[in-house]
mmCIF file of N, CA and C in Angstrom:
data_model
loop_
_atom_site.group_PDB
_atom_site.id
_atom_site.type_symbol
_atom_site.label_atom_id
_atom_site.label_comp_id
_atom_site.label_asym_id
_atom_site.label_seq_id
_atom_site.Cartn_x
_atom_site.Cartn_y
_atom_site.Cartn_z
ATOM 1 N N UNK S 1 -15.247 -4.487 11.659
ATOM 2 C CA UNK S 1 -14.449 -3.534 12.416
ATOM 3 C C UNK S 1 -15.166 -2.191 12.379
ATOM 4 N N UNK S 2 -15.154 -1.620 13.625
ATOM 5 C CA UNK S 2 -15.308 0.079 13.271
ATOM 6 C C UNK S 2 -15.398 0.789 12.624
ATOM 7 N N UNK S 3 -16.043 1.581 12.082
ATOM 8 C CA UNK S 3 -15.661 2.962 11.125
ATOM 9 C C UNK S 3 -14.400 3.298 12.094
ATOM 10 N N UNK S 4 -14.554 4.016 13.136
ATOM 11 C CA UNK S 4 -13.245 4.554 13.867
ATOM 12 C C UNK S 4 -12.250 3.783 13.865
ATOM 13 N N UNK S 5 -12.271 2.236 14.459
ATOM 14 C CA UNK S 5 -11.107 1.554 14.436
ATOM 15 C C UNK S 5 -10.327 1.899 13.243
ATOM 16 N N UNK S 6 -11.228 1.691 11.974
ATOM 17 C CA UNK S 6 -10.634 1.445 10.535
ATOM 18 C C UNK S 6 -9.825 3.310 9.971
ATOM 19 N N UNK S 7 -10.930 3.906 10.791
ATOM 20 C CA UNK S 7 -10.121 5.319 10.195
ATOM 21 C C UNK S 7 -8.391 5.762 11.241
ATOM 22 N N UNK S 8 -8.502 5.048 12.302
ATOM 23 C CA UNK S 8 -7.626 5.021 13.173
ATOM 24 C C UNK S 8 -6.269 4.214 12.617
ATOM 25 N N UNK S 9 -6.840 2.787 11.712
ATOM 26 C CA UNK S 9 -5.831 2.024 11.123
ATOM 27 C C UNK S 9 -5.182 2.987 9.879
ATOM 28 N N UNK S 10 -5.779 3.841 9.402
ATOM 29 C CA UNK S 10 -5.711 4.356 8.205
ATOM 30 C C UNK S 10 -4.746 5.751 8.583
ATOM 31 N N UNK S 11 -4.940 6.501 9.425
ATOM 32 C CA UNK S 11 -4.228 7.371 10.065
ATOM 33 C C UNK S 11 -2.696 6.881 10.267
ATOM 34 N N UNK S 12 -2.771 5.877 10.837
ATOM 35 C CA UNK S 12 -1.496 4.828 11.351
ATOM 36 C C UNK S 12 -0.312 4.676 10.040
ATOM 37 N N UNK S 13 -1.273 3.763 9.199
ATOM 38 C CA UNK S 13 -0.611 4.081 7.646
ATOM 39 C C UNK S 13 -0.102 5.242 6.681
ATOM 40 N N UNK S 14 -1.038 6.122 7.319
ATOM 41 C CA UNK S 14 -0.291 7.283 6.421
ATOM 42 C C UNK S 14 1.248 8.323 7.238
ATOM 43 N N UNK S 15 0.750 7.750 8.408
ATOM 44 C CA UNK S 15 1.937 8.184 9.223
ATOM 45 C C UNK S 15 3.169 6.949 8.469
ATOM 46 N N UNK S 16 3.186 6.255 8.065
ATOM 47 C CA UNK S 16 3.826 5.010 8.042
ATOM 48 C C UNK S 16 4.113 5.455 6.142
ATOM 49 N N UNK S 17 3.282 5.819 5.932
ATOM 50 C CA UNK S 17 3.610 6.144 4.202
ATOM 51 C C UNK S 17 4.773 7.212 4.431
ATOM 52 N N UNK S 18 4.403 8.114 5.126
ATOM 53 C CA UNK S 18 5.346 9.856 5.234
ATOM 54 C C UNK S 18 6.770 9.200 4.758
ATOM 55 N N UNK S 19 7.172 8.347 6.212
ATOM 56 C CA UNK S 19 8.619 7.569 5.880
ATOM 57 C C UNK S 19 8.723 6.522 4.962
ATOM 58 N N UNK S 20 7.920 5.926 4.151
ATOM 59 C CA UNK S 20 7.917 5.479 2.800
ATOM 60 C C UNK S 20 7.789 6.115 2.059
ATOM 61 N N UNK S 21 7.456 7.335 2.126
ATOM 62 C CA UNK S 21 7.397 8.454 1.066
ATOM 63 C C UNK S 21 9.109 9.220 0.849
ATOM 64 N N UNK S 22 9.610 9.394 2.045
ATOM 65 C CA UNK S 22 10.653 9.880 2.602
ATOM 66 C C UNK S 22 12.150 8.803 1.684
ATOM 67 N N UNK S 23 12.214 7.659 2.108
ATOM 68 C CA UNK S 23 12.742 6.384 1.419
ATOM 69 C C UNK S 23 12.884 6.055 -0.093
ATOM 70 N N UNK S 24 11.187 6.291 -0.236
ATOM 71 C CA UNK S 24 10.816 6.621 -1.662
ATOM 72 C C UNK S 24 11.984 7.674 -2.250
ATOM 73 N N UNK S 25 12.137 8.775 -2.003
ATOM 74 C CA UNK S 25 12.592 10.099 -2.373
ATOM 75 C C UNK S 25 13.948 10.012 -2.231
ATOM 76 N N UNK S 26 14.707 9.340 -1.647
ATOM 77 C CA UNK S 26 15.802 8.905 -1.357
ATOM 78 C C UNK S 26 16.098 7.915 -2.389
ATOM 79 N N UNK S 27 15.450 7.136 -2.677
ATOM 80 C CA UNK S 27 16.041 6.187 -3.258
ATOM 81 C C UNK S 27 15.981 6.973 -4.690
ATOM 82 N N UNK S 28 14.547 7.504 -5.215
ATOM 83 C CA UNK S 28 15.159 7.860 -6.272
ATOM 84 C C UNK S 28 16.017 9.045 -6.812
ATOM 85 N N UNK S 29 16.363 9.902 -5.434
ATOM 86 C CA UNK S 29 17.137 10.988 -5.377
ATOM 87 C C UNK S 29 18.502 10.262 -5.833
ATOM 88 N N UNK S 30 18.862 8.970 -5.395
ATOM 89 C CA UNK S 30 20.147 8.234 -5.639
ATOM 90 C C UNK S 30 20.243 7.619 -6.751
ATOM 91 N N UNK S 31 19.092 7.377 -7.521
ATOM 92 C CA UNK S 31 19.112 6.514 -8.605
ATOM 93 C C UNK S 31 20.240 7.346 -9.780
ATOM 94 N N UNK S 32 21.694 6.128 -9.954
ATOM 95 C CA UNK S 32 22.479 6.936 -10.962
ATOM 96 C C UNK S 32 23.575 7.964 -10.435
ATOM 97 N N UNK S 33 23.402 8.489 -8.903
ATOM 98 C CA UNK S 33 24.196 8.933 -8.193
ATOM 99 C C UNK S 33 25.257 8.419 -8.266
ATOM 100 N N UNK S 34 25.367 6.979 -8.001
ATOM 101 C CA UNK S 34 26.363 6.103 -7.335
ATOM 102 C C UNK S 34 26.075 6.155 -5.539
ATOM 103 N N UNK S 35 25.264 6.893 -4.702
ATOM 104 C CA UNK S 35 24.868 6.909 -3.470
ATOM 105 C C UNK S 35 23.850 5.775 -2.962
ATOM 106 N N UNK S 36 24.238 4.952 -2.376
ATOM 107 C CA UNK S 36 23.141 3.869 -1.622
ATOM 108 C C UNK S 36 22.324 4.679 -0.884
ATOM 109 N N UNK S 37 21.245 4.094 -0.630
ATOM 110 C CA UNK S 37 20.103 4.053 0.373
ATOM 111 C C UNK S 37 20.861 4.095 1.503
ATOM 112 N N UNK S 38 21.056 4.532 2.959
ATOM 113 C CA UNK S 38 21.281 4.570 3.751
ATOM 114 C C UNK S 38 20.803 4.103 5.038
ATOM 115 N N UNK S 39 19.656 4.031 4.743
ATOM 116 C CA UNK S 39 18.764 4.011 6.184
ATOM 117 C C UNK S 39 18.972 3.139 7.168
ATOM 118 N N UNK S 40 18.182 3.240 7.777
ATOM 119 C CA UNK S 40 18.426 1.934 8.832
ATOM 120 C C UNK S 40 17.991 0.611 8.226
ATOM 121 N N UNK S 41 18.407 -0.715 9.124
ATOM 122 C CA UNK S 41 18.029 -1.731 8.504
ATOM 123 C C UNK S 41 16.490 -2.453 9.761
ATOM 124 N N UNK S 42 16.446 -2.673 9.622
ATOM 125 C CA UNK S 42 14.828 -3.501 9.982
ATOM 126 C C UNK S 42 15.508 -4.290 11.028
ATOM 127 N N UNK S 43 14.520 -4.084 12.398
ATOM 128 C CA UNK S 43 14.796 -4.673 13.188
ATOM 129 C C UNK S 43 14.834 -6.451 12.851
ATOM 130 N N UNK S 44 15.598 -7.203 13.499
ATOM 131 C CA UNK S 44 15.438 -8.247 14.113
ATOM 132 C C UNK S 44 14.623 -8.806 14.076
ATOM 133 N N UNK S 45 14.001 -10.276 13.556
ATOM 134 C CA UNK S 45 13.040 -10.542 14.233
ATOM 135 C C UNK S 45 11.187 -10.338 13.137
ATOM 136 N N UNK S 46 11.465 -8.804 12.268
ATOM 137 C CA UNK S 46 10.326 -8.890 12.088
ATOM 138 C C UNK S 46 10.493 -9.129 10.593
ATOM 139 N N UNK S 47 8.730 -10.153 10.785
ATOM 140 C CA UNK S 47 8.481 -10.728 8.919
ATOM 141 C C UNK S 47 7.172 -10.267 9.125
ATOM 142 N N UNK S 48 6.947 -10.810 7.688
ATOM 143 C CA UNK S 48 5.785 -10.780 7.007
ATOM 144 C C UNK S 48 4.611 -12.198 7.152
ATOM 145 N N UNK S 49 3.789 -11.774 8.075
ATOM 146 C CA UNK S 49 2.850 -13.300 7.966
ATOM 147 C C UNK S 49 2.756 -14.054 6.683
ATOM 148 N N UNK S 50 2.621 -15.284 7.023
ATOM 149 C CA UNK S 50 2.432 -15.628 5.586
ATOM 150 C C UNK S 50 0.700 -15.848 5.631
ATOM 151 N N UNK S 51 0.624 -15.216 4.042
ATOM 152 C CA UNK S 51 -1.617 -15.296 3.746
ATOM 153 C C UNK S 51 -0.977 -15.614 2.764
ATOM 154 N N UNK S 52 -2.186 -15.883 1.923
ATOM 155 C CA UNK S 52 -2.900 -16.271 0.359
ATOM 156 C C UNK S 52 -3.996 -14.695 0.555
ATOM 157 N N UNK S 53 -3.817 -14.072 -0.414
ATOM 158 C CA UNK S 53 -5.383 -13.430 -0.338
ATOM 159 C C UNK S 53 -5.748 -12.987 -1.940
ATOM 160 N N UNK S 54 -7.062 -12.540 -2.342
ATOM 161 C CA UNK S 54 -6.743 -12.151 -3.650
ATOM 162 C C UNK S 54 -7.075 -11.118 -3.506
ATOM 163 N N UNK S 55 -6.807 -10.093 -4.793
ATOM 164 C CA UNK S 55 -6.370 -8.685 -4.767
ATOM 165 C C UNK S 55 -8.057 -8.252 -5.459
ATOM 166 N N UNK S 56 -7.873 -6.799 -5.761
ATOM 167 C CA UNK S 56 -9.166 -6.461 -6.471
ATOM 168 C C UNK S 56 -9.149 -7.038 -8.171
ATOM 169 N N UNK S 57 -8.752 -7.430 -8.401
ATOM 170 C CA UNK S 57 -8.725 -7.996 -9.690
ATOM 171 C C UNK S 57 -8.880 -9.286 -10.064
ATOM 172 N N UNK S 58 -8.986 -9.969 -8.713
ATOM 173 C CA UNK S 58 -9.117 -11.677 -9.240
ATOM 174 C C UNK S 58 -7.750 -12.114 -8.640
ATOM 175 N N UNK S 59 -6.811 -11.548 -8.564
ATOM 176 C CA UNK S 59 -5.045 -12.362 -8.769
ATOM 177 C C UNK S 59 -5.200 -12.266 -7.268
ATOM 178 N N UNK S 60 -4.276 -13.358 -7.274
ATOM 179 C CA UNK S 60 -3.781 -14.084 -5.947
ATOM 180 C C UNK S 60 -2.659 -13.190 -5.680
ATOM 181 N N UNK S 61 -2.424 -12.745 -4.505
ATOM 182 C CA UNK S 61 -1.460 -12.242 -3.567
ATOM 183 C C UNK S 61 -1.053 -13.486 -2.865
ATOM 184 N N UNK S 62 0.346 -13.987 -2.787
ATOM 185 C CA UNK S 62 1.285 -14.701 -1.824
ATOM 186 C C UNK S 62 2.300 -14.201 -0.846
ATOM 187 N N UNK S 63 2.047 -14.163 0.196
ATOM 188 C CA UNK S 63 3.420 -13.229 1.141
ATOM 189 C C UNK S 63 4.958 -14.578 0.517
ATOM 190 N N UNK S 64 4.833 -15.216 0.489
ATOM 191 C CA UNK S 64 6.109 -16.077 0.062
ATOM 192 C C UNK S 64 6.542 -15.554 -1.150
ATOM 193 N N UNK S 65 5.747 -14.734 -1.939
ATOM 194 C CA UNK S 65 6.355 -14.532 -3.231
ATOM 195 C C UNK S 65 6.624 -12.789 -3.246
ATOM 196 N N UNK S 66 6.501 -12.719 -2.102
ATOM 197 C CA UNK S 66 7.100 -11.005 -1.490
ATOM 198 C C UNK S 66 8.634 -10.717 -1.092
ATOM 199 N N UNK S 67 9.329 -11.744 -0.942
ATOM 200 C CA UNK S 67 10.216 -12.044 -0.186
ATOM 201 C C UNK S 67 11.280 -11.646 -1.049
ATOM 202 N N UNK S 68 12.265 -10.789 -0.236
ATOM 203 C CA UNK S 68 13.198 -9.956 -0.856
ATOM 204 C C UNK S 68 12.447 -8.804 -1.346
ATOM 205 N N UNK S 69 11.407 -8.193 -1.055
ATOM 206 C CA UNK S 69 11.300 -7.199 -1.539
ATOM 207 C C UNK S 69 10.884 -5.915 -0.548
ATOM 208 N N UNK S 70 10.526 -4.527 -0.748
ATOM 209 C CA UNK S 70 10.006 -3.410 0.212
ATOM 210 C C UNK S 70 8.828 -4.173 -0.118
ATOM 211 N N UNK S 71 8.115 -3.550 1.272
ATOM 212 C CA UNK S 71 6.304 -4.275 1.199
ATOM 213 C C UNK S 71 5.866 -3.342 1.756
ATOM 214 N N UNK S 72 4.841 -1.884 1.033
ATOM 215 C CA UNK S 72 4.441 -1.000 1.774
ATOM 216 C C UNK S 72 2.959 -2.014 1.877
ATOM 217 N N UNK S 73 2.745 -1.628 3.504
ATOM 218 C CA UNK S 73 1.560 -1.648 4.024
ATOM 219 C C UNK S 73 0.421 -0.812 4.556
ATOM 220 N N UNK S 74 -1.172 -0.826 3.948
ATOM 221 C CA UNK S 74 -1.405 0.263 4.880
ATOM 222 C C UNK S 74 -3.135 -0.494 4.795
ATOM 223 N N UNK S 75 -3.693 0.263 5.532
ATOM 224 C CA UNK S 75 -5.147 -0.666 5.737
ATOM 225 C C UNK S 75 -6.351 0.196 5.450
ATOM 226 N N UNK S 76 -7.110 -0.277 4.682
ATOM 227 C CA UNK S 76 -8.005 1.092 4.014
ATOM 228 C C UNK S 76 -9.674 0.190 3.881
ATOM 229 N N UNK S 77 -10.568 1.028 3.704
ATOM 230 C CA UNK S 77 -11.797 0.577 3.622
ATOM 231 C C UNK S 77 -12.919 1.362 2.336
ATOM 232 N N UNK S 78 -13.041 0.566 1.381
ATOM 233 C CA UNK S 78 -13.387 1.282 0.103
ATOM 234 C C UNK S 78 -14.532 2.795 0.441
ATOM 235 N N UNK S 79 -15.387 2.452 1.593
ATOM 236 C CA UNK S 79 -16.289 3.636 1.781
ATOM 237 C C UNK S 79 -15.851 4.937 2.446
ATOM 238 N N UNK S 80 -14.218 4.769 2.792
ATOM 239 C CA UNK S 80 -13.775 5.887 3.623
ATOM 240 C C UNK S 80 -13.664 6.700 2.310
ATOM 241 N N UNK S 81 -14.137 8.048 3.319
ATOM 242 C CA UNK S 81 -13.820 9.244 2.380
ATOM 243 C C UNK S 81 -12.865 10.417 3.098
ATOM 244 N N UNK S 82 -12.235 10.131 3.956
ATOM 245 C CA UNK S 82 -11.618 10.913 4.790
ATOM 246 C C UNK S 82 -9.769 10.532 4.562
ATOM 247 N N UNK S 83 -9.594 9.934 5.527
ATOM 248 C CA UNK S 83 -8.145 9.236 5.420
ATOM 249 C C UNK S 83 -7.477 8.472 4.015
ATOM 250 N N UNK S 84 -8.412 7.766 3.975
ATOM 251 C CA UNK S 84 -8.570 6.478 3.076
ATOM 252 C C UNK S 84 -7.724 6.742 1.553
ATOM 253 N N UNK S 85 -8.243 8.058 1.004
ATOM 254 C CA UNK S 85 -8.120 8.665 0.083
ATOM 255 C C UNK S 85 -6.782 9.274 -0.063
ATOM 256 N N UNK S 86 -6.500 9.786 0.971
ATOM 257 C CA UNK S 86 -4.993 10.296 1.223
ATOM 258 C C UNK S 86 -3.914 9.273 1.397
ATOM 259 N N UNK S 87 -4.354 8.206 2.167
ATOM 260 C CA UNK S 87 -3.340 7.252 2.015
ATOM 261 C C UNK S 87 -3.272 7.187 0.755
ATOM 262 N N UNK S 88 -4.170 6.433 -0.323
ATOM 263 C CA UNK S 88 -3.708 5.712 -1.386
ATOM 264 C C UNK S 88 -3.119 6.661 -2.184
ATOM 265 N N UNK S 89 -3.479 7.604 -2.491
ATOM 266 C CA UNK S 89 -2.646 8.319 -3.385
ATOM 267 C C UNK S 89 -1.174 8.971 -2.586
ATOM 268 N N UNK S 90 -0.957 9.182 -2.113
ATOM 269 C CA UNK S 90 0.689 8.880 -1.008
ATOM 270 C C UNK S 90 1.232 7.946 -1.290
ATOM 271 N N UNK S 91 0.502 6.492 -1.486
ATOM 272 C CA UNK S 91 1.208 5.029 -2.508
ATOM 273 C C UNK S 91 1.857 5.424 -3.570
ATOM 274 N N UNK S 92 0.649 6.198 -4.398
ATOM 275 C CA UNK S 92 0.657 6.256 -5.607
ATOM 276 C C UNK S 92 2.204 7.378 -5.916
ATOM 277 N N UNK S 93 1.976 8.178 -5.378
ATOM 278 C CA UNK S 93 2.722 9.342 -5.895
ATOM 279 C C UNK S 93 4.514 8.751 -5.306
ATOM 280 N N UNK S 94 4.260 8.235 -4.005
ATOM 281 C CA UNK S 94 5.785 7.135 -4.001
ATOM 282 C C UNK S 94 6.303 6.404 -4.855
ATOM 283 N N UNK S 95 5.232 5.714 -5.146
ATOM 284 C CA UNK S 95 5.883 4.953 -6.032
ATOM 285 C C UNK S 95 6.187 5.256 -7.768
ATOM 286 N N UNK S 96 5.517 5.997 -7.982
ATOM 287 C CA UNK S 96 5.983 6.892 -9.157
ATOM 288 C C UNK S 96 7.403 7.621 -9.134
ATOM 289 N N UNK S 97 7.475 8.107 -7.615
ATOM 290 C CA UNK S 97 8.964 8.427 -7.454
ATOM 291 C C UNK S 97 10.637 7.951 -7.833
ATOM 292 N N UNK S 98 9.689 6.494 -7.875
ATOM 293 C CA UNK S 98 11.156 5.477 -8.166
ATOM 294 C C UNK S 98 11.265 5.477 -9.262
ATOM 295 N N UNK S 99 12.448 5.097 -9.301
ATOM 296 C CA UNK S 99 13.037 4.492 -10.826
ATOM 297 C C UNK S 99 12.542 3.050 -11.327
ATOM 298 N N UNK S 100 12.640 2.825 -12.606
ATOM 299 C CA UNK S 100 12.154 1.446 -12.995
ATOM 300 C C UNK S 100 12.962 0.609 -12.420
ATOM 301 N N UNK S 101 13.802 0.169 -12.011
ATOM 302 C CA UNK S 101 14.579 -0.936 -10.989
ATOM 303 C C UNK S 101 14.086 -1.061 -10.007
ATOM 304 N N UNK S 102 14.242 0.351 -9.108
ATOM 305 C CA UNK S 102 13.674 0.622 -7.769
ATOM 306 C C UNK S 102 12.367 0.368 -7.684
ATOM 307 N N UNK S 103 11.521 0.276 -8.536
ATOM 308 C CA UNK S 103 10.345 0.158 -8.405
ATOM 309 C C UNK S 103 9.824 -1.628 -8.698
ATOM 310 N N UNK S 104 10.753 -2.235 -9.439
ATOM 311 C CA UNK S 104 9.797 -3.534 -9.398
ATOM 312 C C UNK S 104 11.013 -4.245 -8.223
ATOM 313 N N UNK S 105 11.499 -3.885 -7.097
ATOM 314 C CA UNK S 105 11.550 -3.942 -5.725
ATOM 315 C C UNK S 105 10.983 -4.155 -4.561
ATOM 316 N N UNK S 106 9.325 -2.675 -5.046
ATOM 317 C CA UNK S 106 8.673 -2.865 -4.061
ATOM 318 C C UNK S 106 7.252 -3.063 -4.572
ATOM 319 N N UNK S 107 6.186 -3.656 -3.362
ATOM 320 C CA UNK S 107 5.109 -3.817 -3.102
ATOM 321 C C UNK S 107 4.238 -3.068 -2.713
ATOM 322 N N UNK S 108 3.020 -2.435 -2.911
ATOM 323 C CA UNK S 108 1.931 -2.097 -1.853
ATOM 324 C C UNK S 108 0.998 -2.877 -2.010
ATOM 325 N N UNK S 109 0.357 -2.787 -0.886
ATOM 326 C CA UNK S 109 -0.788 -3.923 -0.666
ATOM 327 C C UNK S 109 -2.046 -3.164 0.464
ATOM 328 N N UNK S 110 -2.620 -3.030 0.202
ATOM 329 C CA UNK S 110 -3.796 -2.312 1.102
ATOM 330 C C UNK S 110 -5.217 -3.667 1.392
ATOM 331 N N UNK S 111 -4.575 -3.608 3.211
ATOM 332 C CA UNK S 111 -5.343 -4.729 3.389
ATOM 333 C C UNK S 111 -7.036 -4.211 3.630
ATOM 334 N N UNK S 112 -8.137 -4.709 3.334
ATOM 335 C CA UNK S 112 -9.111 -4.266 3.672
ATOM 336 C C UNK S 112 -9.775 -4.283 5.435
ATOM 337 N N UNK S 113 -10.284 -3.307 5.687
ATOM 338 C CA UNK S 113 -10.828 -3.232 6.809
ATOM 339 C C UNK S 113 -12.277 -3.239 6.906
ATOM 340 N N UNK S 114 -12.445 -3.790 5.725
ATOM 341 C CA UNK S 114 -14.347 -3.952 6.319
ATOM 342 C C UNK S 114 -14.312 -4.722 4.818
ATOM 343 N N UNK S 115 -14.685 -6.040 5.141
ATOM 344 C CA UNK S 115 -15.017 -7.419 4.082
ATOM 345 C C UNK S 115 -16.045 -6.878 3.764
ATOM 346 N N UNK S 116 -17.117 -6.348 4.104
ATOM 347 C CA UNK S 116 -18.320 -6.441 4.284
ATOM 348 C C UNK S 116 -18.643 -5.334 2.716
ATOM 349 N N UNK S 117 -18.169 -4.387 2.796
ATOM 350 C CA UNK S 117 -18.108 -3.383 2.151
ATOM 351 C C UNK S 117 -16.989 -3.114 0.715
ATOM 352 N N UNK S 118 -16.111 -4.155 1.098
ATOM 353 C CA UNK S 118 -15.093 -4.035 -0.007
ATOM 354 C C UNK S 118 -15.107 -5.141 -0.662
ATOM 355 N N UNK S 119 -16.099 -5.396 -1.336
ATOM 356 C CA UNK S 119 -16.534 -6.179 -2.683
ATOM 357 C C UNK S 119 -15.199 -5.944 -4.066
ATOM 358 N N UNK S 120 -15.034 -6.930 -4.239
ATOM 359 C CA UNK S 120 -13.692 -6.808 -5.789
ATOM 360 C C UNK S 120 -14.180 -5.525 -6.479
ATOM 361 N N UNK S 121 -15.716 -5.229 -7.049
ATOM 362 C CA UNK S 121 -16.361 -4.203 -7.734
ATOM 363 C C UNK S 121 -15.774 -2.428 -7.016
ATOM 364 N N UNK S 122 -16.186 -2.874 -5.791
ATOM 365 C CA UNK S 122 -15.654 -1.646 -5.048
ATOM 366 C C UNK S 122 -13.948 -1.298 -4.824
ATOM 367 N N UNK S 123 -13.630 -2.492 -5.037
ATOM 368 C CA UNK S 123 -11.698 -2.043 -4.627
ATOM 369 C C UNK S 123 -11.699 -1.508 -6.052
ATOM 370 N N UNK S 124 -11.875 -2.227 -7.025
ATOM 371 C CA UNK S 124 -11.547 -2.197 -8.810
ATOM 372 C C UNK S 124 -11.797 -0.599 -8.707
ATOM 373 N N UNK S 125 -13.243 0.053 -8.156
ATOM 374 C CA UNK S 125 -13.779 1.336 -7.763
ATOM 375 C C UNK S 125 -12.518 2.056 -7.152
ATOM 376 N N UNK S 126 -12.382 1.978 -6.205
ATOM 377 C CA UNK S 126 -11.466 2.633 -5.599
ATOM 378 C C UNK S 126 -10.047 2.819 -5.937
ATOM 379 N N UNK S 127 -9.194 1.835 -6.608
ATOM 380 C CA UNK S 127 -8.183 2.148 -6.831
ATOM 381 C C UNK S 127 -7.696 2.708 -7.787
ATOM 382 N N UNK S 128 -9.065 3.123 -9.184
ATOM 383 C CA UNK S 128 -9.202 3.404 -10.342
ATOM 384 C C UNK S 128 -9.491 5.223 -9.622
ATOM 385 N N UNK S 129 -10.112 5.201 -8.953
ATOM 386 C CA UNK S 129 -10.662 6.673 -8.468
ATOM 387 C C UNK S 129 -9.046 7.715 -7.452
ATOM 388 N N UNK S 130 -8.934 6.894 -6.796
ATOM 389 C CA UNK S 130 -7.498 7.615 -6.904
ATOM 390 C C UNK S 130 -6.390 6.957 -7.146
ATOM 391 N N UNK S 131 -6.453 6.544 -8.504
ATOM 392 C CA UNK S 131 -5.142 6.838 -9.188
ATOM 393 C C UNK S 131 -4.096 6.085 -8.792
ATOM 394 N N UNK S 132 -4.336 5.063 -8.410
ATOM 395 C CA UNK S 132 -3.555 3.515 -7.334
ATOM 396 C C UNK S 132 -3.563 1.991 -8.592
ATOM 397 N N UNK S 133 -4.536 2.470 -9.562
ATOM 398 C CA UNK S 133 -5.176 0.651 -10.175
ATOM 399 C C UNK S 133 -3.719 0.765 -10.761
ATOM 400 N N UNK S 134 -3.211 -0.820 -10.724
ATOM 401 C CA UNK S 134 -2.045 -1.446 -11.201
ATOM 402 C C UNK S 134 -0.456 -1.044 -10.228
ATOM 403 N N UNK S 135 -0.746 -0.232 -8.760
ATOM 404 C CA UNK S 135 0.241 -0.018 -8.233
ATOM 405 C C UNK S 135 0.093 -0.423 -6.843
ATOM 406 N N UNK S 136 -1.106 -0.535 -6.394
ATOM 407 C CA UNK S 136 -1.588 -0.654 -5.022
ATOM 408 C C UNK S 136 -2.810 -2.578 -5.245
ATOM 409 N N UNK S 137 -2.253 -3.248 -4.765
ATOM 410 C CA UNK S 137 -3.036 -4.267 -4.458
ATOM 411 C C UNK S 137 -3.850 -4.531 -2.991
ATOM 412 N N UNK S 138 -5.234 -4.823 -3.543
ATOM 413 C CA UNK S 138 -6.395 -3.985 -2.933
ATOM 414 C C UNK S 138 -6.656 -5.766 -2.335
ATOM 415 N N UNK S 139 -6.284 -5.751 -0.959
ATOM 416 C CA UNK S 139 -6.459 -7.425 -0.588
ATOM 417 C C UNK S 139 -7.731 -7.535 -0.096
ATOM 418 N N UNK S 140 -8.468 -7.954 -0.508
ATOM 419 C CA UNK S 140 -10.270 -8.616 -0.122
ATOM 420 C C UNK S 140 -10.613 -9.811 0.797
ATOM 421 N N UNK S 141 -9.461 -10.724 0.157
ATOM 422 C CA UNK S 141 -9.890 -11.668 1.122
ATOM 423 C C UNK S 141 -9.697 -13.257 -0.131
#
């Protein structure tokens, strides 16, 4: 894929984090309130493909074993130094937001946009560099 395509996918996601960031902040603004989540509910209609893929660490990712849960998505490429960087830590700092309940709820998963370049060595790289390793699963393939 592109450098552009991929920085274009990455743009997309962080627009897409803001209101997972937003959700994020909500939920744990409520945690202990007694106030639910409010939001809207998810259209109709949409799932989650089902893959197998493995993550930067060796472990297998299953979309079947996602089920029932938030699944942030966003698409990143270990050599970006622009977007790339801002997304993941926007993961990171969301999901720190939650509470321990709220949090083993949800998922992130950052699919790769260039196989070519995102070697296990390089995700392990990247998710350790901003501050994502053990919160963001780095899918390779």
């Amino acid at each position: 894929m592109p450098r552009r395509y991929a920085l274009a996918l990455a743009a997309i996601g962080a627009v897409a984090l803001m209101g997972a960031g937003f959700a994020a902040q909500r939920l744990a603004g409520s945690e202990g309130s007694g106030r639910a989540y409010r939001g809207s509910p998810a259209p109709a209609g949409i799932s989650l493909p089902a893959f197998t893929l493995r993550d930067e660490s060796g472990g297998t990712v299953r979309s079947a074993e996602l089920d029932g849960k938030v699944v942030l998505v966003t698409f990143l490429e270990t050599q970006c130094e622009e977007s790339c960087p801002i997304v993941a830590r926007q993961i990171g700092q969301a999901l720190r937001r939650l509470g321990a309940s709220e949090r083993r709820g949800v998922t992130a998963l950052a699919f790769s946009t260039h196989p070519g370049d995102d070697t296990p060595e390089a995700a392990r790289a990247f998710v350790r560099r901003h501050q994502v390793d053990g919160e963001l699963h780095y899918l390779i393939g």
